[in-house]
Amino acid sequence: MNRVNKYVAALVLLPVLALNNMLFAQSNTEVENKVNEIFNQLTLEEKIGQMIQIASTNGDEVPQYVIDAIKEGRVGSILNAGTPKAIAKIQKIVAKESPNKIPLIIGRDVIHGYKTIFPIPLGQAASWNRGLVETGANIAGKEAYDEGINWTFAPMIDISRDPRWGRIAESLGEDPYLTAELGAAMVVGFQGNELSAEEGRIAACAKHFIGYGATENGKDYNAVSIPDYQLWNTYLPPFKAALDAGVGTFMTAFNDINGVPASANQFLLKEVLRDQWKFDGFVVSDWESMSQMIKQGYSENLRDVALQSASAQLDMEMVSSSYQAHLKELVESGEVDIEMVNTAVKNILRVKVALGLFDKDYKGVPKNTEILSDAHKEEAKKMAIESLVLLKNDNALPLAIGKEKIGIVGPLADAPAEQVGTWSLDAVIDQVETPLNTFQEAYGDQIVFAKGLENARSNKTDQIKATVEAMNEVKDVIVFAGEDAILSGEGHSRAFINLPGAQEELINALADAGKNIILVVQAGRPLTLEAVENKVNAILYAWHPGTMGGPALLDVITGKVSPSGKLPVTFPRTVGQVPIYYSSIESGRPANPQMLGIPTGTPLDPVGLTNNYLDVSVTPAYAFGYGLTYTSFSISKPKFSKLELTKGEKITVEVEVKNTGKKEGAEVVQLYIRDKVASYMRPKLELKGFEKVYLAPGESKKVTFEIGPDQLSFFDKNGNVLLEKGKFEIFVGNASDNLVSEIITLKEVK
Ligand code: BGC
């Protein structure tokens, strides 16, 4: 039964229950009965215990404070619980010595793989491949499950439009629709079609609710201002999609939204998430995001924190201790309604029951021998291949390697710990296959390697001369440059987003020596590459590609597979253009993309008073949705089933995609709309559909998109859906800057 059918079946079978999300595989009544049975045995202290998550430590041992908390019923969840052995000990203490024998839900950041590391999420988003993203999450979840983990803090579905922000690496990019589609695929990958006790399934967590990616000036943990209108149209849709995919938990964000911290935000946590969306899983805070409200100047002290978060129905506190210290007294004084606690505990128990935690007897012995198996690595390789985006190619790729020597240069050619990227806590570094390993294995002595710089951040240029000399007999040099893993991720924002250290000098030196340069960039964010773009013959963007980055790059560089990634985020020319994203609002004085006022040092030309910069084009370096390949595709003129529709009707748009080149490849057909006139200004373009099509040379396939109320409506500032009649421009193409369009008219909406 597919998800839609299940939903329909659930509607028919269980009319009395909250059905907006589908948490449970067992019938809801069974789950609710079990939840109530457990709940009824709990004292107030034990209930509050369920609402507390503490952090343990790595290793086989369980610290005494964790043991004490379990025995005294003061904890409902542990994060970072240690090795499988430690987790087994923990669950054993629960089963034998805790007051109510309620299993702990063991959480961990399993973000883009557990031991088999997949590309960073931003790289996965570049695949535009829902199926691969789902499989990646599924494998990550299975590997984690076998080591006793039953809850991951993923997917992160924060819309990210500022490449300075380090956590853009962990996001699915700038676009609400792409993020919603791929975020939902991750939820299904971790949980299955609904939260269930099935082997290998773990609970997912939609985070960070909400607006974390909109952090002011790209600094982490900064203030966030989002107009309500944008909240509804840009930031909330991916979370709604995760909810519709059945996500079991939500995590609040560190930031405030318009002056109210996410962890005390009654509007978002109560009105939107509970009242409107009917979410009945549980909400966890972020790491000390509750106690941090004191530093943010929102709470006077921990007592206030507990009161404010409880008043927003925040169910579980991560790491800080306000609930532990004050919730009981707040309930007893009547400041917090006992119903808040009851609801929270039931929300938490509901997830535990649905996950089958009460039926599991975890012995700490991994059952799945598949951790880091060939099959898992093969999937990681597939995903790494599809994440690669070819940004530039002056006939340098694919590289046909005969008997000649090939140069490999750069600090990231053989840097396994960098290759796995941010948030890969459990990566097994000696299993990582680097480009240097892989090329040497394939081509032996033909490979001439020189690192060029000690590491990607090094400013020391003393190895550059020798590196160029080492390449004396070499014509083609593949340069592996970019960012170390630590330059992105939490708390790792950058104000300059070019190649760090002396990497630009290294590339310049090789270019001056007349080498053909294939630049492979590994990075956790879009980098500004203008300084080197004209010095190199090809640029392949590899993000941080994970365990199998080397073999993936070998296959694509040598042409065994054509690159098919498309950018999930706009690449600026310079950091001064940030934020730059394709779906911005049109100006009343639109800029002429060709117009450039004063390239540095020249007199000011009359530029007109338009929405431009004087010193850089308004266009990005590379547009959202862009990516080259080795073959060529044609997309036929879109065929519309009709050009006028009324409310409730749908139009289909059909195109034929043909591989007109000589190599196999994949094209991502993208559908965008623009609402021409509306009661709120609408974006210049909005992605509303995409399909990745795999074609042999000469082969063609039809792609059909539907356009109806879902695509044409939007939200007003109060979250009401508006479907307004008028003209819409419908665009189809293979990048947000390479589209053809047709106007359709929505005639009647009554
Ligand atoms: C991060 C979360 C993460 C949590 C638990 C926090 O610092 O913001 O995304 O899930 O830690 O490790």
mmCIF file of N, CA, C and O and ligand atoms in Angstrom, residues 79-80 109 153 167 170 207-208 212 221 251 254 286-287 318 423 490, ligand 1:
data_model
loop_
_atom_site.group_PDB
_atom_site.id
_atom_site.type_symbol
_atom_site.label_atom_id
_atom_site.label_comp_id
_atom_site.label_asym_id
_atom_site.label_seq_id
_atom_site.Cartn_x
_atom_site.Cartn_y
_atom_site.Cartn_z
ATOM 1 N N LEU A 79 21.147 10.779 25.115
ATOM 2 C CA LEU A 79 21.814 10.951 23.815
ATOM 3 C C LEU A 79 23.298 10.711 24.003
ATOM 4 O O LEU A 79 23.827 10.873 25.103
ATOM 5 N N ASN A 80 23.897 10.274 22.921
ATOM 6 C CA ASN A 80 25.312 9.919 22.930
ATOM 7 C C ASN A 80 25.580 8.914 24.059
ATOM 8 O O ASN A 80 26.338 9.187 24.981
ATOM 9 N N ASP A 109 23.093 11.752 16.742
ATOM 10 C CA ASP A 109 23.084 12.455 15.462
ATOM 11 C C ASP A 109 23.597 11.540 14.353
ATOM 12 O O ASP A 109 24.796 11.473 14.092
ATOM 13 N N PHE A 153 18.632 12.480 15.155
ATOM 14 C CA PHE A 153 18.257 13.895 15.076
ATOM 15 C C PHE A 153 18.416 14.365 13.633
ATOM 16 O O PHE A 153 19.265 15.207 13.319
ATOM 17 N N ARG A 167 26.231 25.522 9.017
ATOM 18 C CA ARG A 167 25.293 24.398 8.994
ATOM 19 C C ARG A 167 24.539 24.263 7.676
ATOM 20 O O ARG A 167 23.726 23.359 7.532
ATOM 21 N N GLU A 170 24.650 20.835 6.392
ATOM 22 C CA GLU A 170 23.762 19.809 6.921
ATOM 23 C C GLU A 170 22.341 19.974 6.382
ATOM 24 O O GLU A 170 21.455 19.182 6.691
ATOM 25 N N LYS A 207 14.156 18.941 12.293
ATOM 26 C CA LYS A 207 14.815 20.014 13.041
ATOM 27 C C LYS A 207 15.333 21.070 12.085
ATOM 28 O O LYS A 207 15.511 20.779 10.906
ATOM 29 N N HIS A 208 15.549 22.279 12.539
ATOM 30 C CA HIS A 208 15.319 22.810 13.876
ATOM 31 C C HIS A 208 14.125 23.746 13.732
ATOM 32 O O HIS A 208 14.196 24.687 12.946
ATOM 33 N N TYR A 212 16.255 28.397 11.894
ATOM 34 C CA TYR A 212 17.673 28.420 12.276
ATOM 35 C C TYR A 212 18.554 28.864 11.102
ATOM 36 O O TYR A 212 19.545 29.569 11.279
ATOM 37 N N TYR A 221 23.838 30.589 15.806
ATOM 38 C CA TYR A 221 23.153 30.938 17.057
ATOM 39 C C TYR A 221 22.744 32.408 17.102
ATOM 40 O O TYR A 221 22.608 32.990 18.176
ATOM 41 N N MET A 251 12.496 18.890 16.732
ATOM 42 C CA MET A 251 13.442 19.547 17.645
ATOM 43 C C MET A 251 13.326 21.056 17.468
ATOM 44 O O MET A 251 13.265 21.547 16.344
ATOM 45 N N PHE A 254 17.795 26.812 18.298
ATOM 46 C CA PHE A 254 18.457 27.644 19.311
ATOM 47 C C PHE A 254 17.967 29.095 19.274
ATOM 48 O O PHE A 254 17.993 29.793 20.267
ATOM 49 N N ASP A 286 16.635 21.752 21.643
ATOM 50 C CA ASP A 286 18.004 21.493 21.209
ATOM 51 C C ASP A 286 18.896 21.504 22.455
ATOM 52 O O ASP A 286 18.440 21.791 23.558
ATOM 53 N N TRP A 287 20.148 21.199 22.262
ATOM 54 C CA TRP A 287 21.114 21.044 23.371
ATOM 55 C C TRP A 287 21.174 22.338 24.187
ATOM 56 O O TRP A 287 21.712 23.337 23.724
ATOM 57 N N MET A 318 16.497 18.746 26.373
ATOM 58 C CA MET A 318 17.785 18.129 26.055
ATOM 59 C C MET A 318 18.881 18.781 26.892
ATOM 60 O O MET A 318 19.151 19.978 26.765
ATOM 61 N N TRP A 423 29.455 16.434 10.983
ATOM 62 C CA TRP A 423 28.463 15.512 11.541
ATOM 63 C C TRP A 423 28.653 14.083 11.036
ATOM 64 O O TRP A 423 27.736 13.489 10.476
ATOM 65 N N GLU A 490 28.233 22.914 12.794
ATOM 66 C CA GLU A 490 27.729 23.770 13.866
ATOM 67 C C GLU A 490 28.812 24.688 14.436
ATOM 68 O O GLU A 490 29.910 24.234 14.769
HETATM 69 C C1 BGC B 1 22.601 20.588 17.486
HETATM 70 C C2 BGC B 1 21.528 19.587 17.098
HETATM 71 C C3 BGC B 1 21.934 18.220 17.549
HETATM 72 C C4 BGC B 1 22.126 18.245 19.049
HETATM 73 C C5 BGC B 1 22.458 16.898 19.651
HETATM 74 C C6 BGC B 1 22.991 20.471 18.946
HETATM 75 O O1 BGC B 1 24.125 21.210 19.238
HETATM 76 O O2 BGC B 1 22.162 21.883 17.183
HETATM 77 O O3 BGC B 1 21.286 19.647 15.721
HETATM 78 O O4 BGC B 1 20.995 17.269 17.160
HETATM 79 O O5 BGC B 1 23.182 19.133 19.339
HETATM 80 O O6 BGC B 1 23.734 16.521 19.389
#
